[in-house]
Amino acid sequence: MVDFGTRLKELRQKSGLTQKQLADRMWISKAAVSYYEQSLRSPSSEVLVKLAEIFHVTTDYLLGIEDKRQVIDVTDLPNEDIQLLEDAVALLRRKNFDRSKAEERGGERER
């Protein structure tokens, strides 16, 4: 399980932000960001939520509870585009479900 400090540092670096730039966006000190990344301090729930919003991840991902970044940020999209994405996801789930059922049936025939 990845710890919070490691995950925060990875996200910050992948985003091309310095500790100072992240601190400025968060209205906290650069030292606070450094302490978080070194796991010397834990963020408040408010800071945790802000970080999740900045990096477009869940708080569970930040905390190392889940490993997948399965969040799609649709903040600036109009409702009809969001609906289109939801429909596409539902279609892909049905396709994958149908495929797995077909594979199960194929395996039963071989027995």
Short mmCIF file of N, CA, C and O in Angstrom, two decimals:
data_model
loop_
_atom_site.label_atom_id
_atom_site.label_comp_id
_atom_site.label_asym_id
_atom_site.label_seq_id
_atom_site.Cartn_x
_atom_site.Cartn_y
_atom_site.Cartn_z
N MET A 1 0.85 -1.18 0.00
CA MET A 1 0.00 0.00 0.00
C MET A 1 0.90 1.25 0.00
O MET A 1 1.82 1.35 0.78
N VAL A 2 0.61 2.17 -0.89
CA VAL A 2 1.39 3.40 -1.01
C VAL A 2 0.94 4.37 0.08
O VAL A 2 -0.25 4.53 0.33
N ASP A 3 1.91 5.03 0.72
CA ASP A 3 1.52 5.99 1.74
C ASP A 3 1.16 7.34 1.12
O ASP A 3 1.48 7.61 -0.04
N PHE A 4 0.47 8.14 1.89
CA PHE A 4 -0.04 9.43 1.41
C PHE A 4 1.08 10.32 0.87
O PHE A 4 0.95 10.92 -0.19
N GLY A 5 2.18 10.42 1.61
CA GLY A 5 3.27 11.31 1.20
C GLY A 5 3.84 10.95 -0.16
O GLY A 5 4.07 11.81 -1.00
N THR A 6 4.05 9.66 -0.37
CA THR A 6 4.57 9.19 -1.66
C THR A 6 3.59 9.49 -2.78
O THR A 6 3.97 9.98 -3.85
N ARG A 7 2.32 9.21 -2.53
CA ARG A 7 1.30 9.43 -3.55
C ARG A 7 1.18 10.92 -3.88
O ARG A 7 1.09 11.31 -5.03
N LEU A 8 1.22 11.78 -2.86
CA LEU A 8 1.13 13.22 -3.09
C LEU A 8 2.30 13.71 -3.93
O LEU A 8 2.12 14.46 -4.89
N LYS A 9 3.50 13.26 -3.60
CA LYS A 9 4.68 13.68 -4.34
C LYS A 9 4.59 13.23 -5.80
O LYS A 9 4.89 14.00 -6.71
N GLU A 10 4.15 11.99 -6.03
CA GLU A 10 3.99 11.48 -7.40
C GLU A 10 3.01 12.34 -8.19
O GLU A 10 3.28 12.71 -9.33
N LEU A 11 1.86 12.63 -7.59
CA LEU A 11 0.84 13.42 -8.28
C LEU A 11 1.35 14.83 -8.57
O LEU A 11 1.12 15.37 -9.66
N ARG A 12 2.02 15.41 -7.59
CA ARG A 12 2.54 16.77 -7.78
C ARG A 12 3.56 16.81 -8.91
O ARG A 12 3.48 17.67 -9.80
N GLN A 13 4.47 15.86 -8.91
CA GLN A 13 5.50 15.83 -9.95
C GLN A 13 4.91 15.55 -11.33
O GLN A 13 5.30 16.17 -12.31
N LYS A 14 3.95 14.62 -11.41
CA LYS A 14 3.31 14.32 -12.69
C LYS A 14 2.55 15.54 -13.23
O LYS A 14 2.40 15.70 -14.43
N SER A 15 2.08 16.37 -12.32
CA SER A 15 1.36 17.58 -12.73
C SER A 15 2.31 18.73 -13.07
O SER A 15 1.87 19.80 -13.47
N GLY A 16 3.60 18.52 -12.85
CA GLY A 16 4.59 19.55 -13.16
C GLY A 16 4.59 20.70 -12.18
O GLY A 16 5.02 21.80 -12.52
N LEU A 17 4.12 20.45 -10.96
CA LEU A 17 4.08 21.50 -9.95
C LEU A 17 5.25 21.37 -8.98
O LEU A 17 5.64 20.26 -8.62
N THR A 18 5.76 22.50 -8.56
CA THR A 18 6.74 22.51 -7.48
C THR A 18 5.97 22.48 -6.16
O THR A 18 4.75 22.71 -6.13
N GLN A 19 6.68 22.23 -5.08
CA GLN A 19 6.03 22.29 -3.77
C GLN A 19 5.46 23.68 -3.52
O GLN A 19 4.35 23.83 -3.00
N LYS A 20 6.19 24.70 -3.92
CA LYS A 20 5.74 26.09 -3.74
C LYS A 20 4.48 26.37 -4.55
O LYS A 20 3.54 27.00 -4.04
N GLN A 21 4.44 25.91 -5.79
CA GLN A 21 3.26 26.14 -6.63
C GLN A 21 2.03 25.45 -6.04
O GLN A 21 0.94 26.03 -6.01
N LEU A 22 2.21 24.22 -5.57
CA LEU A 22 1.09 23.51 -4.95
C LEU A 22 0.66 24.23 -3.68
O LEU A 22 -0.54 24.42 -3.44
N ALA A 23 1.61 24.63 -2.89
CA ALA A 23 1.30 25.35 -1.64
C ALA A 23 0.50 26.62 -1.94
O ALA A 23 -0.48 26.92 -1.25
N ASP A 24 0.91 27.36 -2.96
CA ASP A 24 0.20 28.59 -3.32
C ASP A 24 -1.24 28.31 -3.74
O ASP A 24 -2.15 29.05 -3.38
N ARG A 25 -1.44 27.24 -4.48
CA ARG A 25 -2.81 26.87 -4.91
C ARG A 25 -3.67 26.46 -3.73
O ARG A 25 -4.88 26.61 -3.75
N MET A 26 -3.03 25.91 -2.71
CA MET A 26 -3.74 25.40 -1.53
C MET A 26 -3.89 26.45 -0.43
O MET A 26 -4.58 26.22 0.54
N TRP A 27 -3.20 27.55 -0.57
CA TRP A 27 -3.14 28.57 0.48
C TRP A 27 -2.55 28.01 1.76
O TRP A 27 -3.02 28.26 2.87
N ILE A 28 -1.49 27.21 1.59
CA ILE A 28 -0.74 26.67 2.73
C ILE A 28 0.74 26.97 2.47
O ILE A 28 1.11 27.44 1.41
N SER A 29 1.58 26.66 3.44
CA SER A 29 3.01 26.93 3.27
C SER A 29 3.69 25.82 2.48
O SER A 29 3.22 24.67 2.45
N LYS A 30 4.81 26.17 1.87
CA LYS A 30 5.63 25.18 1.16
C LYS A 30 6.10 24.12 2.16
O LYS A 30 6.17 22.94 1.84
N ALA A 31 6.40 24.56 3.37
CA ALA A 31 6.85 23.62 4.41
C ALA A 31 5.78 22.57 4.70
O ALA A 31 6.10 21.39 4.90
N ALA A 32 4.51 22.98 4.70
CA ALA A 32 3.43 22.03 4.95
C ALA A 32 3.40 20.95 3.87
O ALA A 32 3.27 19.76 4.17
N VAL A 33 3.55 21.37 2.61
CA VAL A 33 3.58 20.39 1.52
C VAL A 33 4.76 19.44 1.71
O VAL A 33 4.62 18.22 1.56
N SER A 34 5.90 19.97 2.05
CA SER A 34 7.08 19.15 2.29
C SER A 34 6.83 18.15 3.43
O SER A 34 7.18 16.98 3.31
N TYR A 35 6.24 18.61 4.51
CA TYR A 35 5.93 17.72 5.64
C TYR A 35 4.97 16.61 5.21
O TYR A 35 5.12 15.46 5.61
N TYR A 36 3.96 16.95 4.41
CA TYR A 36 3.02 15.94 3.93
C TYR A 36 3.75 14.89 3.09
O TYR A 36 3.54 13.69 3.25
N GLU A 37 4.61 15.36 2.18
CA GLU A 37 5.32 14.44 1.29
C GLU A 37 6.29 13.54 2.05
O GLU A 37 6.54 12.42 1.63
N GLN A 38 6.83 14.03 3.14
CA GLN A 38 7.75 13.23 3.95
C GLN A 38 7.01 12.40 4.99
O GLN A 38 7.64 11.69 5.79
N SER A 39 5.69 12.50 5.00
CA SER A 39 4.84 11.80 5.97
C SER A 39 5.17 12.20 7.40
O SER A 39 5.04 11.41 8.33
N LEU A 40 5.60 13.45 7.58
CA LEU A 40 5.86 13.97 8.92
C LEU A 40 4.60 14.58 9.53
O LEU A 40 4.51 14.71 10.74
N ARG A 41 3.67 14.95 8.67
CA ARG A 41 2.38 15.48 9.10
C ARG A 41 1.29 14.90 8.22
O ARG A 41 1.53 14.57 7.06
N SER A 42 0.09 14.83 8.77
CA SER A 42 -1.07 14.41 7.98
C SER A 42 -1.95 15.62 7.72
O SER A 42 -2.09 16.48 8.59
N PRO A 43 -2.54 15.68 6.53
CA PRO A 43 -3.38 16.84 6.20
C PRO A 43 -4.73 16.77 6.91
O PRO A 43 -5.20 15.69 7.26
N SER A 44 -5.31 17.93 7.10
CA SER A 44 -6.68 17.98 7.62
C SER A 44 -7.61 17.45 6.55
O SER A 44 -7.24 17.32 5.38
N SER A 45 -8.83 17.16 6.92
CA SER A 45 -9.79 16.67 5.93
C SER A 45 -10.04 17.72 4.85
O SER A 45 -10.21 17.39 3.67
N GLU A 46 -10.04 18.99 5.22
CA GLU A 46 -10.23 20.06 4.24
C GLU A 46 -9.10 20.09 3.22
O GLU A 46 -9.34 20.22 2.02
N VAL A 47 -7.87 19.96 3.68
CA VAL A 47 -6.71 19.96 2.78
C VAL A 47 -6.76 18.72 1.90
O VAL A 47 -6.49 18.79 0.69
N LEU A 48 -7.13 17.59 2.46
CA LEU A 48 -7.22 16.35 1.69
C LEU A 48 -8.22 16.49 0.54
O LEU A 48 -7.93 16.10 -0.60
N VAL A 49 -9.37 17.07 0.82
CA VAL A 49 -10.39 17.26 -0.22
C VAL A 49 -9.89 18.22 -1.29
O VAL A 49 -10.08 17.98 -2.49
N LYS A 50 -9.22 19.30 -0.88
CA LYS A 50 -8.67 20.25 -1.86
C LYS A 50 -7.65 19.57 -2.76
O LYS A 50 -7.62 19.79 -3.97
N LEU A 51 -6.79 18.75 -2.18
CA LEU A 51 -5.79 18.03 -2.97
C LEU A 51 -6.46 17.09 -3.97
O LEU A 51 -6.05 17.01 -5.13
N ALA A 52 -7.49 16.40 -3.53
CA ALA A 52 -8.22 15.49 -4.43
C ALA A 52 -8.82 16.27 -5.60
O ALA A 52 -8.79 15.81 -6.74
N GLU A 53 -9.34 17.45 -5.32
CA GLU A 53 -9.91 18.28 -6.39
C GLU A 53 -8.83 18.77 -7.35
O GLU A 53 -9.01 18.74 -8.56
N ILE A 54 -7.70 19.19 -6.83
CA ILE A 54 -6.61 19.69 -7.67
C ILE A 54 -6.09 18.60 -8.60
O ILE A 54 -5.87 18.83 -9.79
N PHE A 55 -5.93 17.39 -8.08
CA PHE A 55 -5.34 16.31 -8.87
C PHE A 55 -6.39 15.42 -9.54
O PHE A 55 -6.04 14.45 -10.22
N HIS A 56 -7.66 15.73 -9.35
CA HIS A 56 -8.76 14.98 -9.96
C HIS A 56 -8.70 13.50 -9.61
O HIS A 56 -8.76 12.63 -10.48
N VAL A 57 -8.55 13.24 -8.33
CA VAL A 57 -8.54 11.87 -7.81
C VAL A 57 -9.46 11.82 -6.60
O VAL A 57 -9.93 12.84 -6.11
N THR A 58 -9.70 10.60 -6.11
CA THR A 58 -10.50 10.46 -4.90
C THR A 58 -9.60 10.61 -3.67
O THR A 58 -8.37 10.43 -3.76
N THR A 59 -10.22 10.90 -2.56
CA THR A 59 -9.45 10.96 -1.32
C THR A 59 -8.92 9.56 -0.97
O THR A 59 -7.83 9.44 -0.42
N ASP A 60 -9.68 8.52 -1.32
CA ASP A 60 -9.19 7.15 -1.08
C ASP A 60 -7.92 6.88 -1.87
O ASP A 60 -7.01 6.22 -1.38
N TYR A 61 -7.85 7.39 -3.09
CA TYR A 61 -6.63 7.22 -3.89
C TYR A 61 -5.47 7.95 -3.22
O TYR A 61 -4.37 7.40 -3.08
N LEU A 62 -5.71 9.17 -2.78
CA LEU A 62 -4.65 9.93 -2.11
C LEU A 62 -4.15 9.22 -0.86
O LEU A 62 -2.95 9.22 -0.58
N LEU A 63 -5.05 8.61 -0.13
CA LEU A 63 -4.69 7.96 1.13
C LEU A 63 -4.11 6.56 0.92
O LEU A 63 -3.70 5.92 1.88
N GLY A 64 -4.08 6.09 -0.34
CA GLY A 64 -3.54 4.77 -0.61
C GLY A 64 -4.51 3.64 -0.34
O GLY A 64 -4.12 2.47 -0.33
N ILE A 65 -5.78 3.96 -0.13
CA ILE A 65 -6.79 2.93 0.12
C ILE A 65 -7.13 2.20 -1.17
O ILE A 65 -7.36 1.01 -1.18
N GLU A 66 -7.18 2.93 -2.27
CA GLU A 66 -7.41 2.32 -3.57
C GLU A 66 -6.25 2.68 -4.48
O GLU A 66 -5.63 3.74 -4.33
N ASP A 67 -5.97 1.80 -5.43
CA ASP A 67 -4.81 2.01 -6.29
C ASP A 67 -5.15 2.57 -7.66
O ASP A 67 -4.26 3.02 -8.37
N LYS A 68 -6.40 2.51 -8.04
CA LYS A 68 -6.76 2.96 -9.38
C LYS A 68 -7.26 4.39 -9.36
O LYS A 68 -8.03 4.78 -8.50
N ARG A 69 -6.81 5.14 -10.35
CA ARG A 69 -7.29 6.52 -10.53
C ARG A 69 -8.45 6.46 -11.50
O ARG A 69 -8.30 6.68 -12.69
N GLN A 70 -9.62 6.13 -11.00
CA GLN A 70 -10.76 5.94 -11.87
C GLN A 70 -11.75 7.09 -11.79
O GLN A 70 -12.95 6.89 -11.83
N VAL A 71 -11.23 8.26 -11.74
CA VAL A 71 -12.09 9.43 -11.68
C VAL A 71 -11.95 10.19 -12.98
O VAL A 71 -10.85 10.43 -13.46
N ILE A 72 -13.07 10.54 -13.56
CA ILE A 72 -13.06 11.37 -14.76
C ILE A 72 -13.66 12.71 -14.37
O ILE A 72 -14.79 12.78 -13.90
N ASP A 73 -12.89 13.75 -14.55
CA ASP A 73 -13.35 15.09 -14.20
C ASP A 73 -14.22 15.64 -15.33
O ASP A 73 -13.76 15.85 -16.44
N VAL A 74 -15.49 15.86 -15.03
CA VAL A 74 -16.44 16.37 -16.02
C VAL A 74 -16.94 17.76 -15.63
O VAL A 74 -17.96 18.23 -16.14
N THR A 75 -16.21 18.41 -14.77
CA THR A 75 -16.62 19.69 -14.19
C THR A 75 -17.09 20.71 -15.22
O THR A 75 -18.12 21.32 -15.05
N ASP A 76 -16.34 20.90 -16.29
CA ASP A 76 -16.66 21.97 -17.24
C ASP A 76 -17.52 21.51 -18.42
O ASP A 76 -17.73 22.28 -19.35
N LEU A 77 -17.99 20.28 -18.37
CA LEU A 77 -18.79 19.77 -19.49
C LEU A 77 -20.27 20.08 -19.29
O LEU A 77 -20.77 20.04 -18.17
N PRO A 78 -20.98 20.34 -20.39
CA PRO A 78 -22.43 20.53 -20.28
C PRO A 78 -23.12 19.21 -19.94
O PRO A 78 -22.57 18.13 -20.20
N ASN A 79 -24.31 19.28 -19.40
CA ASN A 79 -25.03 18.09 -18.96
C ASN A 79 -25.22 17.06 -20.07
O ASN A 79 -25.13 15.86 -19.82
N GLU A 80 -25.47 17.51 -21.30
CA GLU A 80 -25.69 16.53 -22.37
C GLU A 80 -24.40 15.76 -22.68
O GLU A 80 -24.45 14.58 -23.04
N ASP A 81 -23.24 16.38 -22.53
CA ASP A 81 -21.98 15.67 -22.73
C ASP A 81 -21.72 14.68 -21.59
O ASP A 81 -21.22 13.57 -21.82
N ILE A 82 -22.07 15.06 -20.38
CA ILE A 82 -21.92 14.16 -19.24
C ILE A 82 -22.82 12.94 -19.44
O ILE A 82 -22.40 11.80 -19.21
N GLN A 83 -24.04 13.17 -19.91
CA GLN A 83 -24.96 12.06 -20.16
C GLN A 83 -24.40 11.13 -21.24
O GLN A 83 -24.49 9.91 -21.13
N LEU A 84 -23.80 11.70 -22.28
CA LEU A 84 -23.19 10.91 -23.34
C LEU A 84 -22.08 10.01 -22.77
O LEU A 84 -21.99 8.83 -23.12
N LEU A 85 -21.26 10.57 -21.90
CA LEU A 85 -20.20 9.77 -21.27
C LEU A 85 -20.78 8.66 -20.39
O LEU A 85 -20.29 7.53 -20.41
N GLU A 86 -21.82 8.98 -19.63
CA GLU A 86 -22.45 7.96 -18.79
C GLU A 86 -23.03 6.84 -19.63
O GLU A 86 -22.93 5.66 -19.28
N ASP A 87 -23.65 7.19 -20.76
CA ASP A 87 -24.21 6.18 -21.67
C ASP A 87 -23.10 5.31 -22.25
O ASP A 87 -23.25 4.09 -22.37
N ALA A 88 -21.97 5.93 -22.61
CA ALA A 88 -20.84 5.17 -23.16
C ALA A 88 -20.29 4.20 -22.12
O ALA A 88 -19.97 3.04 -22.44
N VAL A 89 -20.18 4.63 -20.88
CA VAL A 89 -19.70 3.76 -19.81
C VAL A 89 -20.65 2.58 -19.62
O VAL A 89 -20.22 1.43 -19.49
N ALA A 90 -21.94 2.86 -19.61
CA ALA A 90 -22.93 1.78 -19.45
C ALA A 90 -22.82 0.78 -20.60
O ALA A 90 -22.89 -0.44 -20.39
N LEU A 91 -22.64 1.28 -21.81
CA LEU A 91 -22.50 0.41 -22.98
C LEU A 91 -21.26 -0.48 -22.86
O LEU A 91 -21.30 -1.68 -23.13
N LEU A 92 -20.14 0.11 -22.44
CA LEU A 92 -18.91 -0.67 -22.26
C LEU A 92 -19.06 -1.72 -21.17
O LEU A 92 -18.56 -2.84 -21.30
N ARG A 93 -19.76 -1.38 -20.10
CA ARG A 93 -19.98 -2.37 -19.03
C ARG A 93 -20.81 -3.54 -19.54
O ARG A 93 -20.51 -4.69 -19.24
N ARG A 94 -21.87 -3.24 -20.30
CA ARG A 94 -22.70 -4.31 -20.87
C ARG A 94 -21.87 -5.19 -21.81
O ARG A 94 -21.95 -6.41 -21.77
N LYS A 95 -21.06 -4.57 -22.67
CA LYS A 95 -20.22 -5.31 -23.61
C LYS A 95 -19.28 -6.24 -22.86
O LYS A 95 -19.16 -7.42 -23.18
N ASN A 96 -18.62 -5.73 -21.84
CA ASN A 96 -17.67 -6.55 -21.08
C ASN A 96 -18.37 -7.63 -20.28
O ASN A 96 -17.86 -8.74 -20.15
N PHE A 97 -19.56 -7.33 -19.76
CA PHE A 97 -20.33 -8.33 -19.03
C PHE A 97 -20.74 -9.45 -19.98
O PHE A 97 -20.59 -10.62 -19.68
N ASP A 98 -21.25 -9.06 -21.17
CA ASP A 98 -21.66 -10.05 -22.16
C ASP A 98 -20.47 -10.92 -22.59
O ASP A 98 -20.60 -12.12 -22.75
N ARG A 99 -19.31 -10.30 -22.76
CA ARG A 99 -18.11 -11.04 -23.16
C ARG A 99 -17.72 -12.05 -22.09
O ARG A 99 -17.40 -13.19 -22.38
N SER A 100 -17.75 -11.63 -20.83
CA SER A 100 -17.35 -12.54 -19.75
C SER A 100 -18.34 -13.69 -19.62
O SER A 100 -17.95 -14.83 -19.36
N LYS A 101 -19.63 -13.42 -19.84
CA LYS A 101 -20.64 -14.49 -19.80
C LYS A 101 -20.41 -15.47 -20.94
O LYS A 101 -20.52 -16.69 -20.76
N ALA A 102 -20.09 -14.98 -22.14
CA ALA A 102 -19.83 -15.84 -23.29
C ALA A 102 -18.59 -16.71 -23.03
O ALA A 102 -18.58 -17.90 -23.37
N GLU A 103 -17.57 -16.14 -22.41
CA GLU A 103 -16.37 -16.90 -22.10
C GLU A 103 -16.66 -17.99 -21.08
O GLU A 103 -16.16 -19.10 -21.17
N GLU A 104 -17.53 -17.67 -20.09
CA GLU A 104 -17.92 -18.68 -19.11
C GLU A 104 -18.66 -19.84 -19.76
O GLU A 104 -18.40 -20.99 -19.47
N ARG A 105 -19.58 -19.52 -20.67
CA ARG A 105 -20.33 -20.56 -21.38
C ARG A 105 -19.41 -21.40 -22.25
O ARG A 105 -19.56 -22.62 -22.33
N GLY A 106 -18.43 -20.76 -22.87
CA GLY A 106 -17.46 -21.49 -23.69
C GLY A 106 -16.65 -22.46 -22.86
O GLY A 106 -16.37 -23.58 -23.27
N GLY A 107 -16.27 -22.05 -21.67
CA GLY A 107 -15.52 -22.91 -20.76
C GLY A 107 -16.35 -24.08 -20.27
O GLY A 107 -15.85 -25.18 -20.08
N GLU A 108 -17.66 -23.87 -20.09
CA GLU A 108 -18.54 -24.95 -19.65
C GLU A 108 -18.69 -26.00 -20.74
O GLU A 108 -18.78 -27.20 -20.46
N ARG A 109 -18.70 -25.60 -22.01
CA ARG A 109 -18.85 -26.55 -23.12
C ARG A 109 -17.64 -27.46 -23.26
O ARG A 109 -17.74 -28.59 -23.68
N GLU A 110 -16.46 -26.93 -22.90
CA GLU A 110 -15.23 -27.70 -23.05
C GLU A 110 -15.15 -28.83 -22.02
O GLU A 110 -14.45 -29.79 -22.22
N ARG A 111 -15.86 -28.71 -20.94
CA ARG A 111 -15.78 -29.71 -19.85
C ARG A 111 -16.44 -30.97 -20.21
O ARG A 111 -17.05 -31.47 -20.87
#
